[in-house]
Amino acid sequence: MLKDLFIGLSKNQLLNTAAKKYGLKLGAQHVVAGTNVKETIKSIKELNAQGISCTVDNLGEFVYKKEEATEAKEQILEVIEAIHTHEVDAHISLKPSQLGLDIEYEFCLANLKEIVEKASIYNIFINFDMEDYDRLQPSFDLLETLSKDFSNIGTVIQSYFFRAEDDIQKYKNYRLRIVKGAYKEPEEYAYQNKKDIDENYIKLIEWHLLNGKFTSIATHDHIVINHVKEFVKANNIPNDKFEFQMLYGFRTDLQLTLAKEGYNFCVYVPFGKDWYGYFMRRLAERPQNLNLVVKQVFTKKTNSIIVLSAGAFLLGRASKRK
Ligand code: FDA
């Protein structure tokens, strides 16, 4: 139920717009690296110093105007330039909807082309994050079109989708990140049961690892991580063929342990003013993350009234929507 509540809240455009004005609040600063490129590069350098690479995501949701998509593109181009200039170990993750997929396919394609082209000059990899079901096929189409001219691109396979098995075969020649899936999807298209999702997840990871193409195993699930460690050992899969990925601010001890054990480790580093939807989805995945919010309320007395009122407002609106 909490999952549905936070997923609902993540889609609330009004609250998203309000959140942009107030900077990182409600504990979001624990899971979002900064609001601008300068702060983000600082965070990346700190992670790099610990032997951890980064994939940088310029947060953005509800992009329905061309100006907003163009602004997002400019911001991503700035990050690419900064990665190159500061010589940090990082690549880009982006969401096609932020670059105009919900506005016009060709417009989005042109924006993506500009980004991928610039990144290819600097030899920087671009990952197309996967969003909800409606955007799945158009995102694959964008990837296929651009891969006719560029090789520095890859995408994500979400194990909750029934079609993931076909997709992983179809895109087996790409560098792929494999995840369980973060959105609420209908029974028609997706497994609803955690056990089914987890089983499919392991199966997809094993397939892609055996394929020999680079695999990013993006999870905080230690059971999956331990399974992968055993699997690569048993199948002589070298460390340079895969990496583990986790989100910025999550299970940081385990992140460091894996890096110290000699595994490639990459942290997904979100940044920007548009943090609200991302943060709500993290709360949906793991309501225990609410303790970040609670801590914030009790440590910053000056903000507590505002934060609590906002919380009540959020919960009130959500229950009306359901
Ligand atoms: P899950 O939430 O299933 O938890 C399994 C177990 O792991 C828990 O029961 C607990 O024991 C342990 N655990 C999990 N989190 C913990 C924590 N914070 N502290 C302690 N223990 C914890 N999704 C998507 O749809 N499209 C995308 O493009 C991406 N991209 C992406 C990139 C990266 C780097 C990551 C890590 C994730 C994504 N995701 C995503 C999100 C993904 O689909 C998924 O929703 C979340 O990772 C949550 O699932 P997990 O596999 O992490 O574990």
Coordinates of C-alpha atoms and ligand atoms in Angstrom, one line a residue, residues 55 95 127-131 156 158 160 177 179-183 194 198 201 218-224 245-247 250-251 266-268 282 285-286 289, ligand 1:
T55 CA 26.9 7.3 -13.8
K95 CA 15.7 9.4 -19.5
N127 CA 22.9 4.8 -20.8
F128 CA 19.3 5.2 -21.7
D129 CA 17.4 4.6 -18.5
M130 CA 14.1 2.7 -18.9
E131 CA 10.9 4.3 -17.6
V156 CA 18.3 -1.1 -19.2
Q158 CA 13.6 -4.5 -16.2
Y160 CA 9.4 -7.4 -13.9
R177 CA 22.1 -2.6 -17.0
V179 CA 17.3 -4.1 -12.8
K180 CA 14.1 -5.4 -11.2
G181 CA 12.0 -2.3 -12.3
A182 CA 10.9 0.8 -10.4
Y183 CA 7.5 1.6 -11.7
K194 CA 8.5 -10.3 -5.7
D198 CA 13.6 -11.9 -8.4
Y201 CA 16.2 -11.0 -12.5
A218 CA 22.1 -2.7 -10.5
T219 CA 20.7 -3.7 -7.2
H220 CA 20.9 -3.2 -3.4
D221 CA 19.9 -6.9 -2.9
H222 CA 22.8 -8.7 -1.2
I223 CA 21.3 -12.1 -2.0
V224 CA 21.5 -11.3 -5.7
Q245 CA 25.7 -0.6 -9.5
M246 CA 23.9 1.0 -6.6
L247 CA 22.2 4.4 -6.1
F250 CA 22.3 3.6 -0.4
R251 CA 24.2 0.8 1.4
C266 CA 29.5 2.2 -10.2
V267 CA 27.3 4.6 -8.3
Y268 CA 24.3 6.1 -9.9
R282 CA 13.0 5.5 -3.7
E285 CA 10.8 0.8 -3.2
R286 CA 11.8 0.8 0.5
N289 CA 13.9 5.1 3.6
Ligands
FDA1 P1 14.9 -4.7 -3.5 O1 14.2 -3.4 -3.3 O2 14.1 -5.8 -4.2 O3 15.4 -5.2 -2.1 C1 15.8 -6.6 -1.9 C2 16.5 -6.7 -0.6 O4 17.7 -6.0 -0.6 C3 15.6 -6.1 0.5 O5 14.7 -7.0 1.0 C4 16.7 -5.8 1.6 O6 17.1 -7.0 2.2 C5 17.9 -5.4 0.7 N1 18.0 -4.0 0.5 C6 17.5 -3.2 -0.5 N2 17.7 -1.9 -0.3 C7 18.4 -1.8 0.8 C8 18.9 -0.7 1.6 N3 18.8 0.5 1.1 N4 19.5 -1.0 2.7 C9 19.6 -2.3 3.2 N5 19.2 -3.3 2.6 C10 18.5 -3.1 1.4 N6 14.6 1.0 -12.4 C11 14.0 1.2 -13.6 O7 12.8 0.9 -13.7 N7 14.7 1.8 -14.6 C12 16.0 2.1 -14.5 O8 16.6 2.6 -15.5 C13 16.6 1.9 -13.2 N8 17.9 2.2 -13.0 C14 18.6 1.9 -11.9 C15 19.9 2.1 -11.7 C16 20.6 1.7 -10.5 C17 22.0 1.9 -10.3 C18 19.8 1.0 -9.5 C19 20.5 0.5 -8.2 C20 18.5 0.8 -9.6 C21 17.8 1.2 -10.8 N9 16.5 1.1 -11.0 C22 15.9 1.3 -12.2 C23 15.6 0.7 -9.8 C24 15.4 -0.8 -9.7 O9 14.5 -1.2 -10.8 C25 14.8 -1.2 -8.4 O10 13.5 -0.6 -8.3 C26 15.6 -0.8 -7.2 O11 16.9 -1.0 -7.3 C27 15.1 -1.7 -5.9 O12 15.3 -3.0 -6.1 P2 16.7 -3.8 -5.6 O13 17.1 -4.8 -6.6 O14 17.7 -2.7 -5.2 O15 16.3 -4.5 -4.2

